[in-house]
mmCIF file of C-alpha atoms in Angstrom:
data_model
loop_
_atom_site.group_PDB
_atom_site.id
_atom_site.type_symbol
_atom_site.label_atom_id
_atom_site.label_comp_id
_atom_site.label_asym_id
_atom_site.label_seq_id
_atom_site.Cartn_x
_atom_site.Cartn_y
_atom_site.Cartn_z
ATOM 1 C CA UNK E 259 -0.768 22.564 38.695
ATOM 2 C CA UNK E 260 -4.072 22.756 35.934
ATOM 3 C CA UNK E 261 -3.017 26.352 36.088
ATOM 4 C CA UNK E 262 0.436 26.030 35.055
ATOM 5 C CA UNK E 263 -0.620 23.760 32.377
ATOM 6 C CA UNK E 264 -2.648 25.907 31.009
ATOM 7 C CA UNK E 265 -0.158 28.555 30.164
ATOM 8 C CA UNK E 266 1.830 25.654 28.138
ATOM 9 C CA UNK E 267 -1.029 24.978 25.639
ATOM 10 C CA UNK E 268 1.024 25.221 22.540
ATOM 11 C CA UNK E 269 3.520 23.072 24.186
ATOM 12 C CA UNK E 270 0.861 20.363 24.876
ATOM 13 C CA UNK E 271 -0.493 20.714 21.264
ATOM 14 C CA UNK E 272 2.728 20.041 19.440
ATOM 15 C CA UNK E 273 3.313 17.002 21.926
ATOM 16 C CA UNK E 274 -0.157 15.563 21.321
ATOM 17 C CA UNK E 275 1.020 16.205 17.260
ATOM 18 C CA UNK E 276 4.277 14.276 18.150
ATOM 19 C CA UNK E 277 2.628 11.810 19.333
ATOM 20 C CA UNK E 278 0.032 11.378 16.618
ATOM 21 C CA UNK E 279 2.392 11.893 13.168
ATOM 22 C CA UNK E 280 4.299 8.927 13.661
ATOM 23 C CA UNK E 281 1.524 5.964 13.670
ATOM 24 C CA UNK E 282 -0.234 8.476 10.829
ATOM 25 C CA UNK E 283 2.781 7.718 8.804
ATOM 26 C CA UNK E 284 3.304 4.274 9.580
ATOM 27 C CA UNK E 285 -0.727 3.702 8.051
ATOM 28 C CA UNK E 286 0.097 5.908 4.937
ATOM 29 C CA UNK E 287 3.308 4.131 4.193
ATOM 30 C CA UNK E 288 1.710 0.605 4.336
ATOM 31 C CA UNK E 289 -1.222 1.431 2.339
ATOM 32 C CA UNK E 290 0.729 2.553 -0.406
ATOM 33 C CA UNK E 291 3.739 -0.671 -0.046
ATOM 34 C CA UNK E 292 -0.031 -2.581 -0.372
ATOM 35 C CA UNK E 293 -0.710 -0.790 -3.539
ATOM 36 C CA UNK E 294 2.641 -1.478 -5.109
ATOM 37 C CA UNK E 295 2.658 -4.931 -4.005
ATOM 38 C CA UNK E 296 -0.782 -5.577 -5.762
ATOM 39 C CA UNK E 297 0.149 -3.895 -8.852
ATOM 40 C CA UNK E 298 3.252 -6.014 -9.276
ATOM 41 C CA UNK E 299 1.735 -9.024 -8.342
ATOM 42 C CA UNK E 300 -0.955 -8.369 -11.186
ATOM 43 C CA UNK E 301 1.774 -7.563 -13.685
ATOM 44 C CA UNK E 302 3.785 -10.696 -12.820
ATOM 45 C CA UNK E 303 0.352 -12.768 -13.146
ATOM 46 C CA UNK E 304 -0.049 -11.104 -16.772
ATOM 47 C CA UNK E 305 3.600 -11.977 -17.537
ATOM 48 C CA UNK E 306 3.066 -15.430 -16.542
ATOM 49 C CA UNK E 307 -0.107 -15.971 -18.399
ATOM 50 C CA UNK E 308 1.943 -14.355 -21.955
ATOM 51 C CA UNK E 309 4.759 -16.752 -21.164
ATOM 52 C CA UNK E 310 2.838 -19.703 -21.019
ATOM 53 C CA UNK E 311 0.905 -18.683 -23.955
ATOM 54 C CA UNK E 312 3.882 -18.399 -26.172
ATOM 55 C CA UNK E 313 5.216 -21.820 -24.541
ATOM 56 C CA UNK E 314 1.997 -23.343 -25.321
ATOM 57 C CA UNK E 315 1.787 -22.014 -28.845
ATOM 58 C CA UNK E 316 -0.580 -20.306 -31.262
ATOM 59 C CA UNK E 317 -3.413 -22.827 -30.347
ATOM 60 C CA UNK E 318 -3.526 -21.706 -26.862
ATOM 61 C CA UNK E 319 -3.581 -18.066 -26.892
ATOM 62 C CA UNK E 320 -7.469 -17.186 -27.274
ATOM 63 C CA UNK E 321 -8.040 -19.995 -24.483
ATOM 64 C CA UNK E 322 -5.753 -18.213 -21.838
ATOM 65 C CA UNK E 323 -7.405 -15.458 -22.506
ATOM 66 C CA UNK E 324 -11.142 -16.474 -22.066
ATOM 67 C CA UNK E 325 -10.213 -18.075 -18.631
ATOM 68 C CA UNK E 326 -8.924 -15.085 -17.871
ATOM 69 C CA UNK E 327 -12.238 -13.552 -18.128
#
């Protein structure tokens, strides 16, 4: 049997790669959806904090910004 699986060694190798790819792509794909997510999330938190500072007025503006900081 160990014999006859020998002679198939490419055969096992692409299975093993089959086998491997998918979860491989799976990680790459949700680590960059996580990267998009945060960047948006940090551009809608900038958007917000412009917003409110030209709902607030002119008084307001340099305080957003030093909480901010």
């Amino acid at each position: 049997m160990w014999s006859a699986l020998s002679v198939d060694v490419g055969g096992i190798v692409l299975f093993l790669v089959w086998l491997v790819l998918p979860p491989l792509y799976v990680i790459a794909l949700g680590r960059r959806y996580v990267r998009q997510c945060v960047e948006s999330a940090a551009a809608a938190v900038w958007a917000q904090q412009e917003v409110l500072a030209v709902l607030e007025g002119p008084s307001s503006v340099g305080r957003h910004r030093l909480e901010g900081t």
